[in-house]
Amino acid sequence: LPGLALNYALPLCFYMPHYSGFLAASCAQHKKLAYIRRSNDERIALQHNSKDVWILEVVSVAFRDFGVEFNHTPVMLRHFGSGK
């Protein structure tokens, strides 16, 4: 849809249904890699966790005033808890 865009700098959680888990990362600075946080118990797996929160940031200054448009705006994911 033309004009449909996400706002940036809002907290997001990314659920991956094919893995039944959330994209997560540690808040410890020495742990660098993101991982999929999974659980065999569906009730626990769907509970939010502070390690699952990410911020969508626009990479290019040219796009900062227009929001994030799918397949058009260069973005970066930053982990909320660690800033990585």
Coordinates of C-alpha atoms in Angstrom, one line a residue, residues 1-83:
L1 CA 0.0 0.0 0.0
P2 CA 1.5 3.4 -0.9
G3 CA 2.1 5.7 2.0
L4 CA 1.9 2.8 4.6
A5 CA 4.9 3.3 6.9
L6 CA 6.1 2.3 10.4
N7 CA 7.2 4.9 12.8
Y8 CA 10.8 4.5 14.0
A9 CA 12.3 4.7 17.5
L10 CA 9.3 2.7 18.9
P11 CA 9.9 -0.5 20.8
L12 CA 9.1 -3.7 18.9
C13 CA 9.1 -7.4 19.6
F14 CA 9.7 -9.9 16.8
Y15 CA 7.9 -13.2 17.1
M16 CA 9.0 -16.0 14.8
P17 CA 6.1 -18.4 14.5
H18 CA 8.0 -21.0 12.6
Y19 CA 10.5 -21.2 15.5
S20 CA 7.9 -20.5 18.2
G21 CA 10.1 -17.9 19.8
F22 CA 11.1 -14.2 20.0
L23 CA 14.3 -12.6 18.6
A24 CA 16.2 -11.8 21.8
A25 CA 19.7 -10.7 23.0
S26 CA 21.5 -10.4 26.3
C27 CA 21.8 -7.1 28.1
A28 CA 25.4 -8.0 29.1
Q29 CA 27.9 -6.1 27.0
H30 CA 30.3 -9.0 26.5
K31 CA 27.5 -11.2 24.9
K32 CA 27.3 -10.0 21.3
L33 CA 25.0 -12.4 19.5
A34 CA 21.2 -12.3 19.2
Y35 CA 19.2 -15.6 19.6
I36 CA 15.7 -17.0 19.4
R37 CA 14.2 -17.3 22.8
R38 CA 12.1 -20.4 22.8
S39 CA 10.1 -22.5 25.3
N40 CA 8.2 -25.8 25.1
D41 CA 5.4 -24.3 27.2
E42 CA 3.3 -22.0 24.9
R43 CA 2.1 -19.8 27.7
I44 CA 5.7 -19.0 28.8
A45 CA 6.9 -18.6 25.2
L46 CA 4.3 -15.9 24.4
Q47 CA 5.1 -13.9 27.6
H48 CA 7.1 -10.7 26.9
N49 CA 10.6 -10.4 28.2
S50 CA 12.9 -7.3 28.4
K51 CA 15.5 -9.2 26.3
D52 CA 13.0 -9.3 23.4
V53 CA 12.6 -5.5 22.9
W54 CA 14.2 -3.9 19.8
I55 CA 14.3 -0.4 18.4
L56 CA 13.9 0.2 14.7
E57 CA 16.3 3.1 13.7
V58 CA 16.6 4.8 10.3
V59 CA 20.1 4.7 9.0
S60 CA 20.0 7.5 6.5
V61 CA 19.4 11.1 7.5
A62 CA 17.5 11.6 4.2
F63 CA 14.6 9.3 5.4
R64 CA 14.3 10.5 9.0
D65 CA 11.2 12.7 8.5
F66 CA 9.2 10.2 6.5
G67 CA 8.8 7.1 8.7
V68 CA 9.9 3.7 7.6
E69 CA 8.6 2.4 4.3
F70 CA 8.7 -1.3 3.5
N71 CA 11.5 -2.2 1.1
H72 CA 12.6 1.4 0.7
T73 CA 14.0 2.9 3.9
P74 CA 17.4 1.6 5.2
V75 CA 17.0 0.7 8.8
M76 CA 19.0 -0.9 11.7
L77 CA 17.7 -2.9 14.6
R78 CA 19.1 -1.9 18.0
H79 CA 18.6 -4.0 21.1
F80 CA 16.8 -1.8 23.7
G81 CA 18.3 -3.3 26.8
S82 CA 22.0 -3.3 25.8
G83 CA 22.0 -0.6 23.1

